[in-house]
CSV table of C-alpha atoms in Angstrom, one decimal:
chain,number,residue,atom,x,y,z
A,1,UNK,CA,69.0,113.4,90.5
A,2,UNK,CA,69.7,116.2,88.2
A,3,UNK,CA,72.5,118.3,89.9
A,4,UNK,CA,75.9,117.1,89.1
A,5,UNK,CA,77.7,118.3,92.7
A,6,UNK,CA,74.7,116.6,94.6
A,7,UNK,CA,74.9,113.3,92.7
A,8,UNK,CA,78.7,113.4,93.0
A,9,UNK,CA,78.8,114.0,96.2
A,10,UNK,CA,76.2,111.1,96.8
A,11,UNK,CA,78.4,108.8,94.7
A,12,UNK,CA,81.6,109.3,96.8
A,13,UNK,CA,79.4,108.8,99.8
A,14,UNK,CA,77.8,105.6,98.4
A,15,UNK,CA,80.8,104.1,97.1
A,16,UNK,CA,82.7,104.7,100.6
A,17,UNK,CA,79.7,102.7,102.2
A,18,UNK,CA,80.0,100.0,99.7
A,19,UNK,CA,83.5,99.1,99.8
A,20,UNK,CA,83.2,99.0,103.8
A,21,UNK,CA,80.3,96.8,103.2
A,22,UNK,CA,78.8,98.8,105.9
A,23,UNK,CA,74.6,99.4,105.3
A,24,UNK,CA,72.6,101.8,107.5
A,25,UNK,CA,72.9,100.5,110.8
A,26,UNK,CA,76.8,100.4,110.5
A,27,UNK,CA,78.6,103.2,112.8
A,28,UNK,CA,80.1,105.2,109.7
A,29,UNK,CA,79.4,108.4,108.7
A,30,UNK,CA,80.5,110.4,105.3
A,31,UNK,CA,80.2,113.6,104.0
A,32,UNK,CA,81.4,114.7,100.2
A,33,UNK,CA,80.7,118.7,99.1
A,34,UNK,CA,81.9,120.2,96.5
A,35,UNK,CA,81.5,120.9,93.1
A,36,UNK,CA,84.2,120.8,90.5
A,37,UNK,CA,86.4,119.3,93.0
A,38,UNK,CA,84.8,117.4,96.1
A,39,UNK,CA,86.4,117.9,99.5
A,40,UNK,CA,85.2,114.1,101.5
A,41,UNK,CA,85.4,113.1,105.7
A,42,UNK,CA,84.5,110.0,106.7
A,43,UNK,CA,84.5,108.0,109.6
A,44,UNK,CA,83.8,105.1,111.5
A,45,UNK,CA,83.3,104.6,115.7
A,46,UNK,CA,82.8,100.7,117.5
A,47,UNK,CA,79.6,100.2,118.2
A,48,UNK,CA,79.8,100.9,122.1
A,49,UNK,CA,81.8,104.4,121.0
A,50,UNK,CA,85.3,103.9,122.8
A,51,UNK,CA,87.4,104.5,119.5
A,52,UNK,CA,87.0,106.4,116.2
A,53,UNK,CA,89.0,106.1,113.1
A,54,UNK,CA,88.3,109.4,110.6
A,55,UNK,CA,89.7,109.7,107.1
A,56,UNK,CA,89.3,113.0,104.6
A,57,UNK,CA,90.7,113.9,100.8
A,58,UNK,CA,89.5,115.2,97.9
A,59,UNK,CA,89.2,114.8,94.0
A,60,UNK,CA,87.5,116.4,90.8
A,61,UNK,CA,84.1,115.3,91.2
A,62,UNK,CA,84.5,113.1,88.0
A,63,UNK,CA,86.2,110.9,90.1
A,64,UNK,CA,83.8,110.7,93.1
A,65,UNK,CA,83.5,106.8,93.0
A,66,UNK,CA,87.4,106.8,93.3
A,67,UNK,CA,87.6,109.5,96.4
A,68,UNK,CA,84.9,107.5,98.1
A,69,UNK,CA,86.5,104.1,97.6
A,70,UNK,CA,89.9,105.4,98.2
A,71,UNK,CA,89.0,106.7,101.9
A,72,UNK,CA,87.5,103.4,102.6
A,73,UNK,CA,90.7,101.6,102.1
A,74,UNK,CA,92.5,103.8,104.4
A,75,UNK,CA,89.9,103.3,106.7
A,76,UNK,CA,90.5,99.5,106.7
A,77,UNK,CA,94.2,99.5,106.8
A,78,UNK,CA,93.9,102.0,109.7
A,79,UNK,CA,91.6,98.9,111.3
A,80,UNK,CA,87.8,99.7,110.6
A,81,UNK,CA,87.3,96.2,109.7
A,82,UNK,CA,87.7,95.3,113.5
A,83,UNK,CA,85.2,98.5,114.4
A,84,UNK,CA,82.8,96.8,112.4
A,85,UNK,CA,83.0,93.5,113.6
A,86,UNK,CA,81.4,93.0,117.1
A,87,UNK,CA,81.3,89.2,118.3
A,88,UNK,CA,83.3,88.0,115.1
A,89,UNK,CA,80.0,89.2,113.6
A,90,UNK,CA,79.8,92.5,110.8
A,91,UNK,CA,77.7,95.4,111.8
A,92,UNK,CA,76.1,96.2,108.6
């Protein structure tokens, strides 16, 4: 990838995703834009759609890993790790 605000954007994305350990068929969704400074939403619904927990913020792109990671964890202490988790089992 050879634009710098696309692969930021991409990283902050990915890294969210990997520090929920959630693959594609995990209910989360993120979205990073920007391109000196990214502006990040992310969230994550139960798998049958009753709850939602959403998270946003934003850093200079050079720290896109950082913003992405950063939203996860206040995804998890706001509970996504139960969202995840259907029959003591992780939706990944």
């Amino acid at each position: 990838m050879t634009d710098p605000a696309a692969m930021a954007a991409v990283t902050a994305e990915r890294s969210l995703l990997e520090a929920l350990a959630a693959g594609c068929s995990a209910p989360v969704a993120a979205y990073a834009v920007g391109v000196d400074r990214l502006r990040m939403r992310a969230v994550v619904i139960s798998a049958d759609g009753s709850h939602a927990l959403c998270a946003h913020g934003g850093a200079p792109a050079a720290m896109a890993r950082q913003l992405g990671q950063d939203l996860a964890a206040e995804l998890l202490r706001s509970g996504a790790g139960d969202l995840l988790r259907v029959n003591g089992d992780r939706l990944r």
